């Protein structure tokens, strides 16, 4: 989904509101993958079958708002962004193993992954130009927060056991403030 709304109350002022989004409510599948291993005489000697039961969901949103005001020799603008991304994926993978000279066995693992990212950013920019002079200045504030979780379990003696060494919880937050200024003179 993409949409944008622009309002211009006069020839020097513009307001713009935009939205971009993607929504995949649920994607699911059940895969059965048979595999056969042949020897040098092209005779099947081993095989394994994998079943992958999985589902996922994905949601992304991007909202922006901009105000721009033009003056005689200058322009002032304010821009705000808010972005979110949310993703979930679940997998249950079962593999039946039948290798030559080994007893039949099975392996099973489950992974559950969740990611959430949020970004807020706001900036102001000012530009002035007259004759041979040009000035620019501005500032920006940004905050990003990321959370990611992976829960992993695998088979131990026929029972699924949570594995903290293969699992992960990641939380990250960063904020910054920045400013800039520049001046130029055209000597031509």
Short mmCIF file of N, CA and C in Angstrom, two decimals:
data_model
loop_
_atom_site.label_atom_id
_atom_site.label_comp_id
_atom_site.label_asym_id
_atom_site.label_seq_id
_atom_site.Cartn_x
_atom_site.Cartn_y
_atom_site.Cartn_z
N UNK A 1 0.85 -1.17 0.00
CA UNK A 1 0.00 0.00 0.00
C UNK A 1 0.89 1.23 0.00
N UNK A 2 0.68 2.09 -0.92
CA UNK A 2 1.38 3.37 -0.99
C UNK A 2 0.35 4.48 -1.14
N UNK A 3 0.50 5.53 -0.34
CA UNK A 3 -0.41 6.66 -0.47
C UNK A 3 0.32 7.93 -0.04
N UNK A 4 -0.12 9.04 -0.60
CA UNK A 4 0.49 10.32 -0.28
C UNK A 4 -0.58 11.40 -0.37
N UNK A 5 -0.51 12.33 0.54
CA UNK A 5 -1.46 13.44 0.58
C UNK A 5 -0.65 14.72 0.67
N UNK A 6 -0.93 15.65 -0.22
CA UNK A 6 -0.21 16.92 -0.22
C UNK A 6 -1.20 18.07 -0.15
N UNK A 7 -0.88 19.03 0.70
CA UNK A 7 -1.73 20.21 0.87
C UNK A 7 -0.85 21.45 0.72
N UNK A 8 -1.29 22.35 -0.16
CA UNK A 8 -0.55 23.58 -0.42
C UNK A 8 -1.49 24.76 -0.17
N UNK A 9 -1.47 25.33 1.03
CA UNK A 9 -2.39 26.43 1.33
C UNK A 9 -2.06 27.72 0.58
N UNK A 10 -0.79 27.89 0.20
CA UNK A 10 -0.38 29.03 -0.61
C UNK A 10 0.82 28.61 -1.45
N UNK A 11 1.32 29.51 -2.28
CA UNK A 11 2.40 29.12 -3.20
C UNK A 11 3.76 28.98 -2.52
N UNK A 12 3.83 29.20 -1.20
CA UNK A 12 5.11 29.10 -0.49
C UNK A 12 5.13 28.02 0.59
N UNK A 13 4.01 27.35 0.82
CA UNK A 13 3.93 26.38 1.90
C UNK A 13 3.37 25.06 1.38
N UNK A 14 4.01 23.97 1.76
CA UNK A 14 3.56 22.64 1.36
C UNK A 14 3.62 21.69 2.56
N UNK A 15 2.53 20.94 2.75
CA UNK A 15 2.46 19.88 3.74
C UNK A 15 2.31 18.56 2.98
N UNK A 16 3.12 17.56 3.34
CA UNK A 16 3.04 16.27 2.67
C UNK A 16 3.01 15.16 3.73
N UNK A 17 2.03 14.28 3.60
CA UNK A 17 1.91 13.12 4.46
C UNK A 17 1.94 11.88 3.57
N UNK A 18 2.83 10.95 3.88
CA UNK A 18 2.98 9.75 3.04
C UNK A 18 2.94 8.50 3.90
N UNK A 19 2.42 7.43 3.31
CA UNK A 19 2.41 6.13 3.97
C UNK A 19 2.79 5.06 2.95
N UNK A 20 3.69 4.18 3.34
CA UNK A 20 4.02 3.00 2.56
C UNK A 20 3.97 1.82 3.51
N UNK A 21 3.30 0.77 3.10
CA UNK A 21 3.19 -0.38 3.98
C UNK A 21 3.10 -1.69 3.22
N UNK A 22 3.48 -2.74 3.92
CA UNK A 22 3.41 -4.08 3.37
C UNK A 22 2.92 -5.00 4.48
N UNK A 23 1.93 -5.81 4.15
CA UNK A 23 1.36 -6.70 5.15
C UNK A 23 1.18 -8.08 4.53
N UNK A 24 1.87 -9.05 5.11
CA UNK A 24 1.73 -10.45 4.72
C UNK A 24 1.26 -11.18 5.96
N UNK A 25 -0.06 -11.38 6.09
CA UNK A 25 -0.60 -11.88 7.36
C UNK A 25 -0.10 -13.26 7.76
N UNK A 26 0.00 -14.17 6.80
CA UNK A 26 0.52 -15.50 7.14
C UNK A 26 0.85 -16.25 5.87
N UNK A 27 2.05 -16.74 5.85
CA UNK A 27 2.50 -17.60 4.77
C UNK A 27 2.88 -18.92 5.43
N UNK A 28 2.34 -20.01 4.93
CA UNK A 28 2.59 -21.31 5.57
C UNK A 28 2.87 -22.35 4.51
N UNK A 29 3.60 -23.38 4.93
CA UNK A 29 3.89 -24.46 4.01
C UNK A 29 4.29 -25.72 4.74
N UNK A 30 4.12 -26.81 4.06
CA UNK A 30 4.55 -28.10 4.56
C UNK A 30 5.29 -28.78 3.41
N UNK A 31 6.60 -28.90 3.56
CA UNK A 31 7.42 -29.48 2.52
C UNK A 31 7.83 -30.89 2.93
N UNK A 32 7.78 -31.80 1.95
CA UNK A 32 8.31 -33.15 2.13
C UNK A 32 9.40 -33.32 1.09
N UNK A 33 10.64 -33.56 1.55
CA UNK A 33 11.78 -33.65 0.64
C UNK A 33 12.45 -35.01 0.81
N UNK A 34 12.22 -35.93 -0.13
CA UNK A 34 12.90 -37.23 -0.06
C UNK A 34 14.27 -37.14 -0.74
N UNK A 35 15.25 -37.82 -0.17
CA UNK A 35 16.61 -37.83 -0.71
C UNK A 35 17.14 -39.26 -0.72
N UNK A 36 17.74 -39.66 -1.83
CA UNK A 36 18.31 -41.00 -1.96
C UNK A 36 19.78 -40.86 -2.33
N UNK A 37 20.61 -41.69 -1.68
CA UNK A 37 22.05 -41.67 -1.95
C UNK A 37 22.41 -42.98 -2.64
N UNK A 38 23.08 -42.86 -3.76
CA UNK A 38 23.46 -44.02 -4.58
C UNK A 38 24.95 -44.30 -4.45
N UNK A 39 25.33 -45.56 -4.55
CA UNK A 39 26.75 -45.92 -4.52
C UNK A 39 27.33 -45.81 -5.94
N UNK A 40 28.58 -46.24 -6.09
CA UNK A 40 29.26 -46.14 -7.39
C UNK A 40 28.63 -47.00 -8.47
N UNK A 41 27.89 -48.06 -8.07
CA UNK A 41 27.21 -48.93 -9.03
C UNK A 41 25.79 -48.44 -9.31
N UNK A 42 25.46 -47.26 -8.85
CA UNK A 42 24.15 -46.63 -9.05
C UNK A 42 23.02 -47.41 -8.37
N UNK A 43 23.35 -47.99 -7.22
CA UNK A 43 22.37 -48.71 -6.40
C UNK A 43 22.08 -47.88 -5.16
N UNK A 44 20.80 -47.70 -4.89
CA UNK A 44 20.43 -46.91 -3.70
C UNK A 44 20.90 -47.64 -2.45
N UNK A 45 21.63 -46.92 -1.60
CA UNK A 45 22.10 -47.56 -0.38
C UNK A 45 21.70 -46.78 0.88
N UNK A 46 21.33 -45.54 0.75
CA UNK A 46 20.90 -44.75 1.90
C UNK A 46 19.83 -43.77 1.45
N UNK A 47 19.01 -43.36 2.40
CA UNK A 47 18.04 -42.30 2.10
C UNK A 47 17.67 -41.57 3.39
N UNK A 48 17.19 -40.38 3.18
CA UNK A 48 16.64 -39.62 4.30
C UNK A 48 15.50 -38.75 3.77
N UNK A 49 14.52 -38.53 4.61
CA UNK A 49 13.35 -37.73 4.27
C UNK A 49 13.22 -36.58 5.25
N UNK A 50 12.96 -35.42 4.73
CA UNK A 50 12.82 -34.24 5.59
C UNK A 50 11.43 -33.66 5.40
N UNK A 51 10.79 -33.36 6.52
CA UNK A 51 9.50 -32.66 6.52
C UNK A 51 9.72 -31.31 7.21
N UNK A 52 9.37 -30.24 6.52
CA UNK A 52 9.53 -28.88 7.05
C UNK A 52 8.15 -28.24 7.12
N UNK A 53 7.66 -28.06 8.33
CA UNK A 53 6.39 -27.39 8.58
C UNK A 53 6.73 -25.99 9.06
N UNK A 54 6.31 -24.98 8.33
CA UNK A 54 6.71 -23.61 8.68
C UNK A 54 5.61 -22.61 8.39
N UNK A 55 5.69 -21.47 9.07
CA UNK A 55 4.81 -20.34 8.78
C UNK A 55 5.54 -19.06 9.13
N UNK A 56 5.14 -17.97 8.50
CA UNK A 56 5.76 -16.68 8.74
C UNK A 56 4.75 -15.56 8.53
N UNK A 57 5.09 -14.40 9.08
CA UNK A 57 4.27 -13.19 8.95
C UNK A 57 5.22 -12.01 8.86
N UNK A 58 4.85 -11.01 8.07
CA UNK A 58 5.70 -9.85 7.87
C UNK A 58 4.84 -8.59 7.75
N UNK A 59 5.19 -7.57 8.54
CA UNK A 59 4.47 -6.29 8.49
C UNK A 59 5.49 -5.17 8.48
N UNK A 60 5.40 -4.28 7.49
CA UNK A 60 6.29 -3.11 7.40
C UNK A 60 5.44 -1.86 7.22
N UNK A 61 5.77 -0.81 7.96
CA UNK A 61 5.07 0.47 7.85
C UNK A 61 6.08 1.60 7.79
N UNK A 62 5.80 2.59 6.96
CA UNK A 62 6.66 3.75 6.83
C UNK A 62 5.75 4.98 6.69
N UNK A 63 5.80 5.86 7.69
CA UNK A 63 4.99 7.07 7.68
C UNK A 63 5.94 8.26 7.68
N UNK A 64 5.69 9.23 6.82
CA UNK A 64 6.51 10.45 6.81
C UNK A 64 5.61 11.67 6.71
N UNK A 65 6.10 12.74 7.31
CA UNK A 65 5.39 14.02 7.29
C UNK A 65 6.42 15.10 7.03
N UNK A 66 6.13 15.96 6.04
CA UNK A 66 7.07 17.02 5.71
C UNK A 66 6.33 18.34 5.56
N UNK A 67 6.94 19.38 6.11
CA UNK A 67 6.44 20.74 5.95
C UNK A 67 7.58 21.55 5.33
N UNK A 68 7.26 22.27 4.27
CA UNK A 68 8.27 23.11 3.65
C UNK A 68 7.69 24.51 3.44
N UNK A 69 8.49 25.50 3.83
CA UNK A 69 8.06 26.89 3.71
C UNK A 69 9.15 27.65 2.96
N UNK A 70 8.75 28.31 1.87
CA UNK A 70 9.69 29.11 1.08
C UNK A 70 9.51 30.58 1.44
N UNK A 71 10.63 31.25 1.60
CA UNK A 71 10.64 32.69 1.84
C UNK A 71 11.30 33.34 0.64
N UNK A 72 11.53 34.63 0.69
CA UNK A 72 12.10 35.33 -0.48
C UNK A 72 13.42 34.71 -0.94
N UNK A 73 14.37 34.53 -0.03
CA UNK A 73 15.67 33.99 -0.41
C UNK A 73 16.01 32.69 0.32
N UNK A 74 15.04 32.08 0.96
CA UNK A 74 15.37 30.91 1.78
C UNK A 74 14.23 29.90 1.79
N UNK A 75 14.58 28.72 2.30
CA UNK A 75 13.62 27.63 2.45
C UNK A 75 13.85 26.97 3.81
N UNK A 76 12.77 26.66 4.50
CA UNK A 76 12.82 25.97 5.78
C UNK A 76 11.96 24.72 5.66
N UNK A 77 12.51 23.57 6.06
CA UNK A 77 11.72 22.34 5.98
C UNK A 77 11.90 21.52 7.25
N UNK A 78 10.84 20.80 7.60
CA UNK A 78 10.82 19.88 8.73
C UNK A 78 10.31 18.55 8.20
N UNK A 79 11.07 17.49 8.47
CA UNK A 79 10.71 16.15 7.99
C UNK A 79 10.73 15.18 9.16
N UNK A 80 9.68 14.36 9.26
CA UNK A 80 9.57 13.36 10.31
C UNK A 80 9.28 12.00 9.67
N UNK A 81 10.00 10.97 10.14
CA UNK A 81 9.78 9.60 9.68
C UNK A 81 9.50 8.70 10.88
N UNK A 82 8.59 7.77 10.68
CA UNK A 82 8.39 6.70 11.66
C UNK A 82 8.27 5.41 10.86
N UNK A 83 9.18 4.47 11.13
CA UNK A 83 9.25 3.24 10.36
C UNK A 83 9.20 2.05 11.32
N UNK A 84 8.39 1.05 10.99
CA UNK A 84 8.35 -0.18 11.78
C UNK A 84 8.47 -1.37 10.84
N UNK A 85 9.10 -2.41 11.36
CA UNK A 85 9.22 -3.67 10.64
C UNK A 85 9.07 -4.78 11.66
N UNK A 86 8.13 -5.70 11.40
CA UNK A 86 7.86 -6.78 12.34
C UNK A 86 7.78 -8.08 11.55
N UNK A 87 8.56 -9.07 12.01
CA UNK A 87 8.68 -10.32 11.26
C UNK A 87 8.67 -11.48 12.25
N UNK A 88 7.90 -12.52 11.91
CA UNK A 88 7.87 -13.74 12.72
C UNK A 88 7.99 -14.94 11.79
N UNK A 89 8.77 -15.94 12.22
CA UNK A 89 8.90 -17.17 11.44
C UNK A 89 9.04 -18.35 12.39
N UNK A 90 8.28 -19.40 12.11
CA UNK A 90 8.30 -20.64 12.89
C UNK A 90 8.62 -21.78 11.95
N UNK A 91 9.52 -22.69 12.39
CA UNK A 91 9.84 -23.88 11.60
C UNK A 91 9.92 -25.10 12.51
N UNK A 92 9.35 -26.19 12.02
CA UNK A 92 9.47 -27.49 12.68
C UNK A 92 9.98 -28.45 11.62
N UNK A 93 11.23 -28.90 11.79
CA UNK A 93 11.89 -29.71 10.77
C UNK A 93 12.17 -31.10 11.35
N UNK A 94 11.66 -32.12 10.68
CA UNK A 94 11.85 -33.50 11.10
C UNK A 94 12.53 -34.25 9.96
N UNK A 95 13.62 -34.95 10.28
CA UNK A 95 14.36 -35.71 9.27
C UNK A 95 14.50 -37.16 9.74
N UNK A 96 14.04 -38.10 8.91
CA UNK A 96 14.22 -39.53 9.16
C UNK A 96 15.46 -39.97 8.38
N UNK A 97 16.43 -40.56 9.09
CA UNK A 97 17.71 -40.93 8.49
C UNK A 97 17.82 -42.45 8.37
N UNK A 98 18.20 -42.91 7.21
CA UNK A 98 18.44 -44.34 6.97
C UNK A 98 19.72 -44.46 6.15
N UNK A 99 20.86 -44.49 6.86
CA UNK A 99 22.15 -44.56 6.19
C UNK A 99 22.69 -45.99 6.25
N UNK A 100 23.46 -46.32 5.24
CA UNK A 100 24.06 -47.66 5.16
C UNK A 100 24.93 -47.92 6.38
N UNK A 101 24.82 -49.12 6.92
CA UNK A 101 25.63 -49.57 8.05
C UNK A 101 25.38 -48.77 9.33
N UNK A 102 24.23 -48.13 9.43
CA UNK A 102 23.86 -47.40 10.64
C UNK A 102 22.40 -47.69 10.96
N UNK A 103 22.05 -47.70 12.24
CA UNK A 103 20.63 -47.92 12.57
C UNK A 103 19.81 -46.70 12.16
N UNK A 104 18.56 -46.91 11.78
CA UNK A 104 17.70 -45.77 11.43
C UNK A 104 17.57 -44.82 12.64
N UNK A 105 17.46 -43.53 12.34
CA UNK A 105 17.30 -42.53 13.40
C UNK A 105 16.48 -41.35 12.87
N UNK A 106 16.16 -40.47 13.78
CA UNK A 106 15.39 -39.28 13.41
C UNK A 106 16.00 -38.07 14.11
N UNK A 107 15.92 -36.93 13.45
CA UNK A 107 16.35 -35.66 14.03
C UNK A 107 15.21 -34.67 13.87
N UNK A 108 15.00 -33.88 14.90
CA UNK A 108 13.92 -32.90 14.89
C UNK A 108 14.42 -31.61 15.52
N UNK A 109 14.10 -30.48 14.91
CA UNK A 109 14.37 -29.20 15.57
C UNK A 109 13.23 -28.23 15.28
N UNK A 110 13.08 -27.29 16.18
CA UNK A 110 12.08 -26.23 16.06
C UNK A 110 12.79 -24.90 16.28
N UNK A 111 12.53 -23.95 15.42
CA UNK A 111 13.04 -22.60 15.62
C UNK A 111 11.87 -21.62 15.52
N UNK A 112 11.90 -20.65 16.39
CA UNK A 112 10.87 -19.62 16.44
C UNK A 112 11.60 -18.28 16.48
N UNK A 113 11.49 -17.51 15.40
CA UNK A 113 12.24 -16.28 15.25
C UNK A 113 11.27 -15.10 15.19
N UNK A 114 11.59 -14.04 15.94
CA UNK A 114 10.76 -12.84 15.97
C UNK A 114 11.67 -11.63 15.94
N UNK A 115 11.37 -10.67 15.05
CA UNK A 115 12.16 -9.44 14.94
C UNK A 115 11.23 -8.25 14.90
N UNK A 116 11.61 -7.22 15.62
CA UNK A 116 10.82 -5.99 15.65
C UNK A 116 11.79 -4.81 15.61
N UNK A 117 11.64 -3.95 14.60
CA UNK A 117 12.50 -2.78 14.44
C UNK A 117 11.62 -1.54 14.37
N UNK A 118 11.99 -0.52 15.15
CA UNK A 118 11.27 0.77 15.13
C UNK A 118 12.28 1.89 14.97
N UNK A 119 11.99 2.81 14.07
CA UNK A 119 12.87 3.95 13.82
C UNK A 119 12.04 5.23 13.81
N UNK A 120 12.50 6.21 14.58
CA UNK A 120 11.90 7.54 14.56
C UNK A 120 13.01 8.52 14.20
N UNK A 121 12.72 9.40 13.26
CA UNK A 121 13.72 10.38 12.83
C UNK A 121 13.02 11.70 12.53
N UNK A 122 13.67 12.78 12.95
CA UNK A 122 13.12 14.10 12.67
C UNK A 122 14.29 15.03 12.33
N UNK A 123 14.10 15.81 11.27
CA UNK A 123 15.16 16.73 10.89
C UNK A 123 14.59 18.05 10.42
N UNK A 124 15.39 19.09 10.60
CA UNK A 124 15.03 20.43 10.13
C UNK A 124 16.19 20.92 9.26
N UNK A 125 15.86 21.52 8.14
CA UNK A 125 16.86 22.03 7.21
C UNK A 125 16.50 23.46 6.81
N UNK A 126 17.53 24.29 6.74
CA UNK A 126 17.34 25.69 6.34
C UNK A 126 18.35 26.01 5.26
N UNK A 127 17.89 26.64 4.20
CA UNK A 127 18.78 27.05 3.12
C UNK A 127 18.50 28.50 2.74
N UNK A 128 19.56 29.26 2.53
CA UNK A 128 19.46 30.68 2.16
C UNK A 128 20.41 30.95 1.02
N UNK A 129 19.94 31.71 0.02
CA UNK A 129 20.78 32.02 -1.13
C UNK A 129 20.46 33.43 -1.60
N UNK A 130 21.53 34.22 -1.75
CA UNK A 130 21.37 35.59 -2.24
C UNK A 130 22.66 36.02 -2.91
N UNK A 131 22.51 36.52 -4.11
CA UNK A 131 23.65 36.94 -4.92
C UNK A 131 24.66 35.79 -5.03
N UNK A 132 25.87 35.99 -4.51
CA UNK A 132 26.92 34.98 -4.61
C UNK A 132 27.05 34.13 -3.35
N UNK A 133 26.20 34.41 -2.37
CA UNK A 133 26.29 33.70 -1.08
C UNK A 133 25.23 32.61 -0.97
N UNK A 134 25.64 31.53 -0.30
CA UNK A 134 24.70 30.45 -0.02
C UNK A 134 25.02 29.88 1.36
N UNK A 135 23.96 29.75 2.19
CA UNK A 135 24.10 29.19 3.52
C UNK A 135 23.15 28.01 3.68
N UNK A 136 23.62 26.97 4.38
CA UNK A 136 22.77 25.83 4.70
C UNK A 136 23.04 25.42 6.14
N UNK A 137 21.97 25.04 6.83
CA UNK A 137 22.12 24.58 8.21
C UNK A 137 20.98 23.63 8.52
N UNK A 138 21.21 22.77 9.50
CA UNK A 138 20.15 21.85 9.86
C UNK A 138 20.53 20.98 11.03
N UNK A 139 19.57 20.20 11.46
CA UNK A 139 19.79 19.29 12.56
C UNK A 139 18.91 18.07 12.41
N UNK A 140 19.31 17.00 13.09
CA UNK A 140 18.56 15.75 12.99
C UNK A 140 18.62 15.01 14.31
N UNK A 141 17.49 14.41 14.65
CA UNK A 141 17.40 13.51 15.80
C UNK A 141 16.88 12.18 15.29
N UNK A 142 17.50 11.09 15.76
CA UNK A 142 17.07 9.77 15.32
C UNK A 142 17.15 8.79 16.48
N UNK A 143 16.17 7.89 16.54
CA UNK A 143 16.14 6.84 17.56
C UNK A 143 15.73 5.55 16.88
N UNK A 144 16.52 4.49 17.10
CA UNK A 144 16.19 3.18 16.54
C UNK A 144 16.20 2.17 17.68
N UNK A 145 15.21 1.28 17.65
CA UNK A 145 15.13 0.22 18.65
C UNK A 145 14.88 -1.09 17.91
N UNK A 146 15.73 -2.08 18.20
CA UNK A 146 15.63 -3.39 17.56
C UNK A 146 15.54 -4.47 18.63
N UNK A 147 14.60 -5.36 18.46
CA UNK A 147 14.47 -6.53 19.32
C UNK A 147 14.39 -7.75 18.42
N UNK A 148 15.22 -8.74 18.71
CA UNK A 148 15.23 -9.96 17.92
C UNK A 148 15.33 -11.14 18.88
N UNK A 149 14.49 -12.14 18.68
CA UNK A 149 14.49 -13.32 19.53
C UNK A 149 14.50 -14.56 18.64
N UNK A 150 15.38 -15.49 18.97
CA UNK A 150 15.40 -16.79 18.31
C UNK A 150 15.36 -17.85 19.40
N UNK A 151 14.29 -18.62 19.42
CA UNK A 151 14.17 -19.77 20.33
C UNK A 151 14.42 -21.03 19.52
N UNK A 152 15.36 -21.84 19.98
CA UNK A 152 15.73 -23.04 19.24
C UNK A 152 15.64 -24.25 20.17
N UNK A 153 15.00 -25.29 19.69
CA UNK A 153 14.91 -26.57 20.41
C UNK A 153 15.25 -27.68 19.44
N UNK A 154 15.91 -28.71 19.96
CA UNK A 154 16.15 -29.87 19.11
C UNK A 154 15.98 -31.16 19.92
N UNK A 155 16.10 -32.25 19.20
CA UNK A 155 15.79 -33.57 19.74
C UNK A 155 16.90 -34.09 20.65
N UNK A 156 16.50 -34.55 21.82
CA UNK A 156 17.41 -35.25 22.72
C UNK A 156 16.68 -36.46 23.27
N UNK A 157 17.07 -37.64 22.82
CA UNK A 157 16.45 -38.89 23.25
C UNK A 157 14.94 -38.89 23.01
N UNK A 158 14.53 -38.38 21.87
CA UNK A 158 13.11 -38.42 21.51
C UNK A 158 12.28 -37.28 22.06
N UNK A 159 12.89 -36.34 22.79
CA UNK A 159 12.14 -35.20 23.33
C UNK A 159 12.77 -33.91 22.85
N UNK A 160 11.94 -32.93 22.53
CA UNK A 160 12.46 -31.62 22.15
C UNK A 160 12.91 -30.88 23.40
N UNK A 161 14.15 -30.36 23.34
CA UNK A 161 14.75 -29.66 24.48
C UNK A 161 15.19 -28.27 24.01
N UNK A 162 14.81 -27.25 24.78
CA UNK A 162 15.22 -25.87 24.50
C UNK A 162 16.74 -25.76 24.62
N UNK A 163 17.37 -25.12 23.64
CA UNK A 163 18.82 -24.97 23.60
C UNK A 163 19.21 -23.48 23.73
N UNK A 164 19.52 -23.05 24.94
CA UNK A 164 19.90 -21.64 25.10
C UNK A 164 21.18 -21.28 24.34
N UNK A 165 22.09 -22.25 24.13
CA UNK A 165 23.32 -21.98 23.41
C UNK A 165 23.09 -21.75 21.91
N UNK A 166 21.95 -22.20 21.41
CA UNK A 166 21.60 -21.99 20.00
C UNK A 166 20.50 -20.95 19.85
N UNK A 167 20.04 -20.39 20.95
CA UNK A 167 19.00 -19.38 20.96
C UNK A 167 19.63 -18.00 21.20
N UNK A 168 18.85 -16.97 20.97
CA UNK A 168 19.41 -15.64 21.09
C UNK A 168 18.30 -14.63 21.39
N UNK A 169 18.62 -13.69 22.27
CA UNK A 169 17.77 -12.52 22.49
C UNK A 169 18.66 -11.31 22.28
N UNK A 170 18.27 -10.44 21.36
CA UNK A 170 19.07 -9.28 21.01
C UNK A 170 18.21 -8.04 21.15
N UNK A 171 18.63 -7.13 22.00
CA UNK A 171 17.96 -5.84 22.17
C UNK A 171 18.98 -4.74 21.90
N UNK A 172 18.60 -3.80 21.06
CA UNK A 172 19.53 -2.73 20.68
C UNK A 172 18.76 -1.43 20.58
N UNK A 173 19.29 -0.40 21.21
CA UNK A 173 18.69 0.94 21.12
C UNK A 173 19.81 1.93 20.84
N UNK A 174 19.57 2.82 19.89
CA UNK A 174 20.55 3.85 19.57
C UNK A 174 19.82 5.15 19.26
N UNK A 175 20.33 6.22 19.79
CA UNK A 175 19.79 7.53 19.49
C UNK A 175 20.93 8.49 19.21
N UNK A 176 20.70 9.42 18.35
CA UNK A 176 21.74 10.42 18.11
C UNK A 176 21.12 11.75 17.70
N UNK A 177 21.91 12.77 17.92
CA UNK A 177 21.56 14.13 17.52
C UNK A 177 22.73 14.64 16.67
N UNK A 178 22.42 15.25 15.55
CA UNK A 178 23.46 15.76 14.66
C UNK A 178 23.06 17.14 14.15
N UNK A 179 24.06 17.94 13.83
CA UNK A 179 23.83 19.27 13.27
C UNK A 179 24.86 19.53 12.19
N UNK A 180 24.51 20.39 11.25
CA UNK A 180 25.46 20.76 10.21
C UNK A 180 25.24 22.22 9.83
N UNK A 181 26.27 22.81 9.28
CA UNK A 181 26.17 24.17 8.75
C UNK A 181 27.23 24.32 7.67
N UNK A 182 26.90 25.06 6.65
CA UNK A 182 27.88 25.34 5.59
C UNK A 182 27.59 26.69 4.97
N UNK A 183 28.63 27.31 4.47
CA UNK A 183 28.52 28.60 3.78
C UNK A 183 29.40 28.55 2.55
N UNK A 184 28.93 29.18 1.48
CA UNK A 184 29.74 29.20 0.27
C UNK A 184 29.60 30.55 -0.42
N UNK A 185 30.64 30.90 -1.11
CA UNK A 185 30.68 32.15 -1.87
C UNK A 185 31.17 31.82 -3.27
N UNK A 186 30.38 32.18 -4.26
CA UNK A 186 30.74 31.96 -5.66
C UNK A 186 31.54 33.16 -6.13
N UNK A 187 32.78 32.93 -6.48
CA UNK A 187 33.68 34.02 -6.88
C UNK A 187 33.67 34.30 -8.38
N UNK A 188 32.81 33.71 -9.13
CA UNK A 188 32.76 33.95 -10.59
C UNK A 188 32.17 35.29 -10.89
#
